[in-house]
CSV table of C-alpha atoms and ligand atoms in Angstrom, one decimal:
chain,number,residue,atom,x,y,z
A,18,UNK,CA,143.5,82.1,45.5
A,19,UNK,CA,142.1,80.2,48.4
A,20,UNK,CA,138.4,79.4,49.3
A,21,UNK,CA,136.6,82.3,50.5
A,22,UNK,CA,137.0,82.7,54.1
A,23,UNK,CA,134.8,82.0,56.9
A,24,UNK,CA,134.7,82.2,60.6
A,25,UNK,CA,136.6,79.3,62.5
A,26,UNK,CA,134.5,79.1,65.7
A,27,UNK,CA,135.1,76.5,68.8
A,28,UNK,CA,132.6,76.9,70.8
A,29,UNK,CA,134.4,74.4,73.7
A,30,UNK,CA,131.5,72.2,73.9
A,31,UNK,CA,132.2,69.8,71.9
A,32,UNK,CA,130.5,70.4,68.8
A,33,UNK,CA,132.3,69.6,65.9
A,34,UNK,CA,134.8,71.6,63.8
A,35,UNK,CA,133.1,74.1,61.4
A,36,UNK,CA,129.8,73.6,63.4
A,37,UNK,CA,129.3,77.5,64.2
A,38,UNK,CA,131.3,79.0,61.0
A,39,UNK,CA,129.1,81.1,59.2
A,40,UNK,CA,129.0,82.6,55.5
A,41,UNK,CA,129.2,86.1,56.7
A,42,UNK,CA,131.9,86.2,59.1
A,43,UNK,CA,131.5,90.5,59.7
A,44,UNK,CA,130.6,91.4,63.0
A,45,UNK,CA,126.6,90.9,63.6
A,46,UNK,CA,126.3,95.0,64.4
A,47,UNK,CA,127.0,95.6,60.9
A,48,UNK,CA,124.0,92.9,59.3
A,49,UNK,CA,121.4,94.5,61.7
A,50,UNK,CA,121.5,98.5,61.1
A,51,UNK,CA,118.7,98.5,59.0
A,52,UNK,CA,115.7,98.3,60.6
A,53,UNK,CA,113.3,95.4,59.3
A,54,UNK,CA,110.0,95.8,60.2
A,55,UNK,CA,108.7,92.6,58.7
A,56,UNK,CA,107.4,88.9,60.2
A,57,UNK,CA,110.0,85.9,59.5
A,58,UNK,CA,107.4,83.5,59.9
A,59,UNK,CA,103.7,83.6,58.0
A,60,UNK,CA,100.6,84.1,60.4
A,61,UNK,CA,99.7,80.7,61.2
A,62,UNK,CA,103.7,80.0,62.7
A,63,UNK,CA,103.0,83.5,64.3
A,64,UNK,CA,99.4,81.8,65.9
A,65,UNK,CA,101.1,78.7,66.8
A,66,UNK,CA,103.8,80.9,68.8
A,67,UNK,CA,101.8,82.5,70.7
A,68,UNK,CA,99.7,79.6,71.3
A,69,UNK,CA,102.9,77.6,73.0
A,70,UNK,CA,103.3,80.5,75.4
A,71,UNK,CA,100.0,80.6,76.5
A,72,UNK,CA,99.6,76.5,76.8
A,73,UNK,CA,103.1,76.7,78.9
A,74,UNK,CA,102.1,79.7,81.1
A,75,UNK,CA,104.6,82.4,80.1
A,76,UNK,CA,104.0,84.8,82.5
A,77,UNK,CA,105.4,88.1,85.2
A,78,UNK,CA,109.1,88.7,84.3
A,79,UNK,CA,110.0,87.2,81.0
A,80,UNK,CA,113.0,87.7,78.5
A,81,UNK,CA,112.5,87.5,74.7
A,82,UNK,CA,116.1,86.8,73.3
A,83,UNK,CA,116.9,88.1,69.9
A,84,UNK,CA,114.0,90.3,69.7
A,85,UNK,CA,112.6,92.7,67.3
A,86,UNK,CA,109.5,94.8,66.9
A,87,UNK,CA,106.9,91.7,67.8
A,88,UNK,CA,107.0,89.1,70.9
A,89,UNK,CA,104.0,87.1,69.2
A,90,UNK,CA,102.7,86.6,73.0
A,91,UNK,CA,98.7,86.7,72.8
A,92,UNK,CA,98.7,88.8,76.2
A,93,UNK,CA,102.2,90.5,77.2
A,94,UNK,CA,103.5,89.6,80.1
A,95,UNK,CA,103.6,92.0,83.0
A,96,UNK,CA,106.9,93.0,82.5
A,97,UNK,CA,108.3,92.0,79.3
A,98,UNK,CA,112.5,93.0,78.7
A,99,UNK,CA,113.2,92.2,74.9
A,100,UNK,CA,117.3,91.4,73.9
A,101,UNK,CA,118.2,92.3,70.2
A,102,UNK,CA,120.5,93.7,67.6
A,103,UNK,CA,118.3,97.0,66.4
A,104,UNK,CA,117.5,99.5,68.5
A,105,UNK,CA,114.4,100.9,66.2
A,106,UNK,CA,113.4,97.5,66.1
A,107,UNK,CA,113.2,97.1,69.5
A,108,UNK,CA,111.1,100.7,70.6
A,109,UNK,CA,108.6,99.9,68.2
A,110,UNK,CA,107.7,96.6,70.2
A,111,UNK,CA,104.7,97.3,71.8
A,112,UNK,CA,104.5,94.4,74.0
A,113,UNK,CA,108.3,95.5,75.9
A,114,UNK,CA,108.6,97.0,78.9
A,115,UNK,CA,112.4,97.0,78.6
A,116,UNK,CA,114.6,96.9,75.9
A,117,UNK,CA,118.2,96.3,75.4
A,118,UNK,CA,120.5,96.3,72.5
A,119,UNK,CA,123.3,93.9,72.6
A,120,UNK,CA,124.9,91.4,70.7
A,121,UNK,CA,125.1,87.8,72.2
A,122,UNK,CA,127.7,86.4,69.8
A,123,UNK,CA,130.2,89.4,71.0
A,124,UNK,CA,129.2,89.2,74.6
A,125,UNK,CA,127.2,85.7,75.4
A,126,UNK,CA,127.1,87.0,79.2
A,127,UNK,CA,123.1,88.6,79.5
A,128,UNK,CA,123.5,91.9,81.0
A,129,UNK,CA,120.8,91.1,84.1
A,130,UNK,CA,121.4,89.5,87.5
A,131,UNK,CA,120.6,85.7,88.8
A,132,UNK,CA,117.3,85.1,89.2
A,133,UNK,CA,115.5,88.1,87.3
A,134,UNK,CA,113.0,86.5,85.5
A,135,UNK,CA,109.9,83.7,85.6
A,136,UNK,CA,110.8,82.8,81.3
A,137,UNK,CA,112.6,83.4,78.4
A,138,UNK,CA,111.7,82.9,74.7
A,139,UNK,CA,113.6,83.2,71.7
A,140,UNK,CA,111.4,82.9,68.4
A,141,UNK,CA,113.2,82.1,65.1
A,142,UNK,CA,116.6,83.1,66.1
A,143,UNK,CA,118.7,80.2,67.8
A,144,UNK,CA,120.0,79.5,64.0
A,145,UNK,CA,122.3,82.5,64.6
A,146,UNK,CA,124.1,82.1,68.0
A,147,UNK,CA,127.7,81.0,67.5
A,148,UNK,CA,128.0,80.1,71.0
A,149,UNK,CA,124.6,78.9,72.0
A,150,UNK,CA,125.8,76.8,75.2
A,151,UNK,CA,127.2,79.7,76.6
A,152,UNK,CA,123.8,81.7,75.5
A,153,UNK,CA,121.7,79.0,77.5
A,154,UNK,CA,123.6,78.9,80.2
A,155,UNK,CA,123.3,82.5,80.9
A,156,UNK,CA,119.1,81.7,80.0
A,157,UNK,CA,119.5,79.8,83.0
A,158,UNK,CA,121.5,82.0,85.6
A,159,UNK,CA,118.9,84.5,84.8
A,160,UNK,CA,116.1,82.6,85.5
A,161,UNK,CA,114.2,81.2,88.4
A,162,UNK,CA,114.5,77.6,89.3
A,163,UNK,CA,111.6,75.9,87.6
A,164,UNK,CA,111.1,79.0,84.9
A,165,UNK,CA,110.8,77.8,81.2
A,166,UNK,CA,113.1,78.8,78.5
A,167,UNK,CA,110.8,78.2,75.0
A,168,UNK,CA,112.8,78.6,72.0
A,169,UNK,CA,110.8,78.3,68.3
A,170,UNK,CA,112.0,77.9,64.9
A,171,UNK,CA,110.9,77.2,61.3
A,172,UNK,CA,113.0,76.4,58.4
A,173,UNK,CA,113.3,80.0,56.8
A,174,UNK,CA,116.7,81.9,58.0
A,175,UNK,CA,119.1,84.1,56.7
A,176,UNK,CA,122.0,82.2,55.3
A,177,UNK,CA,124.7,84.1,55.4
A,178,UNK,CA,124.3,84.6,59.4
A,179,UNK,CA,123.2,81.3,60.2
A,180,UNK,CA,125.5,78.5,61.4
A,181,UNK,CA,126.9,75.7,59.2
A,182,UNK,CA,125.3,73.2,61.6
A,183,UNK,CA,121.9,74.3,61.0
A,184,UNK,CA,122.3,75.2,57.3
A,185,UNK,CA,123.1,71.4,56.8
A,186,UNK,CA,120.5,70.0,59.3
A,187,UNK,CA,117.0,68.6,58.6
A,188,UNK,CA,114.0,70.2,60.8
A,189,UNK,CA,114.3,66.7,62.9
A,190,UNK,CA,118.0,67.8,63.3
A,191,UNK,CA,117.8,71.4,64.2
A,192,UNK,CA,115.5,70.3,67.2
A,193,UNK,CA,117.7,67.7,68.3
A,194,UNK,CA,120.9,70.6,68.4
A,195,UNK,CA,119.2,72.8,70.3
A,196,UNK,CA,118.1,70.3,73.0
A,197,UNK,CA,121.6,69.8,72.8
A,198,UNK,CA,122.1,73.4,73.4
A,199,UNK,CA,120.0,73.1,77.0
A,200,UNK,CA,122.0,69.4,78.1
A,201,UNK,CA,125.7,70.9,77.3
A,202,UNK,CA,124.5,74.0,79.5
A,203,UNK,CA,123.9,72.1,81.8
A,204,UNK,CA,121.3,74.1,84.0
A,205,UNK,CA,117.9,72.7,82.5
A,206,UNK,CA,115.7,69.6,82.9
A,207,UNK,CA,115.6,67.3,79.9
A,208,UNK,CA,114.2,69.3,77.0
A,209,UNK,CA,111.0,69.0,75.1
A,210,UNK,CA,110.6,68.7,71.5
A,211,UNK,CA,108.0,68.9,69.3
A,212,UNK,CA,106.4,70.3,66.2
A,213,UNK,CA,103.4,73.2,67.0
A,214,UNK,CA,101.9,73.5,63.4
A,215,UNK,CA,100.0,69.7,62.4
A,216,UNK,CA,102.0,67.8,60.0
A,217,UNK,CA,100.2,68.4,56.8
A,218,UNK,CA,99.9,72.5,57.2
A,219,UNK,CA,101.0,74.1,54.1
A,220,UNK,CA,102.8,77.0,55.3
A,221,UNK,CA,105.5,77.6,57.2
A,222,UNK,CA,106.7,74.7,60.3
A,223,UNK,CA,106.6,75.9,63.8
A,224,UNK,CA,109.2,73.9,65.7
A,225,UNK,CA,109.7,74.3,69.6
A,226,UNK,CA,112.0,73.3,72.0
A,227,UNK,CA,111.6,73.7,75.5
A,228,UNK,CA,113.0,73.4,78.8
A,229,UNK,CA,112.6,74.1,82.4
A,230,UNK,CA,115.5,75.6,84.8
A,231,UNK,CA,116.9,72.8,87.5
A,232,UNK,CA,117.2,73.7,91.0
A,233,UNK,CA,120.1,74.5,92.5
B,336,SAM,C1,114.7,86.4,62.2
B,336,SAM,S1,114.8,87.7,63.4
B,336,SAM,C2,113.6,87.2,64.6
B,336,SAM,C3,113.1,88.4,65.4
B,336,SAM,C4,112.0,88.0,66.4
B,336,SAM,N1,112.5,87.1,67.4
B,336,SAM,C5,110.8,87.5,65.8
B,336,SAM,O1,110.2,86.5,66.2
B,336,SAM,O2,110.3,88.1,64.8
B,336,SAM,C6,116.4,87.5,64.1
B,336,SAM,C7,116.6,88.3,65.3
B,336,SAM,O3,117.8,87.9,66.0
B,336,SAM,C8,118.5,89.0,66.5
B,336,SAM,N2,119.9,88.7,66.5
B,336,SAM,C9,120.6,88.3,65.5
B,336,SAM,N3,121.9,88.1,65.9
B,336,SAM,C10,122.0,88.5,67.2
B,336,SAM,C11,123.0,88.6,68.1
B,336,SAM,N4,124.3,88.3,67.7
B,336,SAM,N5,122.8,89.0,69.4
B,336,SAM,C12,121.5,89.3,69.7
B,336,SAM,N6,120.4,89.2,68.9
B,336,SAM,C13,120.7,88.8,67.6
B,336,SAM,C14,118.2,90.2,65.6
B,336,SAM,O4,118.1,91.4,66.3
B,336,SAM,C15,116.8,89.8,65.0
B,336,SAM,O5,115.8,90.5,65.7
């Protein structure tokens, strides 16, 4: 009998072998039926979320990627279109204007046209993408030059859907990799990095990495 057996994933950017396998190799449509109408990430990470969106100006037209039933933005933008797996998940979000159910490791291509928004989030998520460069990139096509693309994290995920790369990184790591993910995209200014909950907070870490899209 052989080990069990995971995904083999290339991404073609360079990461190295075994970086994107996951536990739980089954296609993502299956893990998300069930509806989970919960929080990942305890109220002060929540806070701190919505917090970074409001200091950054995330406003008009704005994507949340891998969304669910919250968007965590203290005022919802105008027009808010939220991208994820479930689609009860996603009508009982009452901050969306749009929703659309779709699965980004299957398709990484975003089902919208260049230029269609001001910003793009993705809260606690990026952990799961198997083809993340590809994901940004599209970020970027989407948006308008100079529009940010904010992505958050904090070290809670589900295992068996994350990527080996993150599973074995430290929280210095994990936002080192995904300003990785904006550079090998190629469509962003240099990315910021930084932790949003102070140092000696007790609950759960709220990490951010952020970018802005280049000109043409
Ligand atoms: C931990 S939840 C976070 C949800 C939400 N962003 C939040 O802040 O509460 C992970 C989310 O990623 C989405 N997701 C997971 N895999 C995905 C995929 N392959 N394509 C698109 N979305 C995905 C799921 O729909 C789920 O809502």
């Amino acid at each position: 009998m052989g080990l069990r057996e995971t995904e083999a994933v290339d991404d073609g950017h360079g990461f190295a072998p075994g970086f994107f396998d996951r536990a739980d190799p089954t296609p993502d449509a299956d893990f998300y039926v069930p509806p989970r109408f919960v929080t990942h990430i305890d109220g002060d990470a929540i806070t701190a979320v919505g917090d970074l969106y409001a200091e950054l100006g995330i406003a008009g037209d704005v994507l949340d990627l891998m969304g669910s039933w919250v968007s965590h933005f203290h005022t919802a933008p105008a027009h808010l279109t939220v991208l994820g797996m479930n689609a009860a998940e996603l009508a009982a979000n009452p901050q969306a204007a749009a929703t659309v159910v779709h699965d980004l490791n299957a398709e990484p291509r975003l089902p919208f046209g260049d230029a269609s928004f001001d910003a793009a989030v993705c809260c606690v998520s990026v952990d799961y993408l198997t083809r993340p460069v590809d994901v940004f990139a599209e970020a970027g096509r989407t948006l308008r030059p100079g529009g940010p693309f904010v992505c958050t994290f904090s070290n809670r995920c589900f295992p068996s859907k994350a990527i080996r790369g993150w599973l074995y990184a430290s929280d210095e790591q994990h936002g080192e990799i995904v300003a990785e993910y904006f550079r090998r995209s190629g469509r962003w200014d240099e990315p910021v990095i930084a932790r949003r909950t102070p140092p000696g907070h007790r609950g759960d870490p709220l990490f951010a990495v952020w970018a802005t899209r280049a000109g043409d």
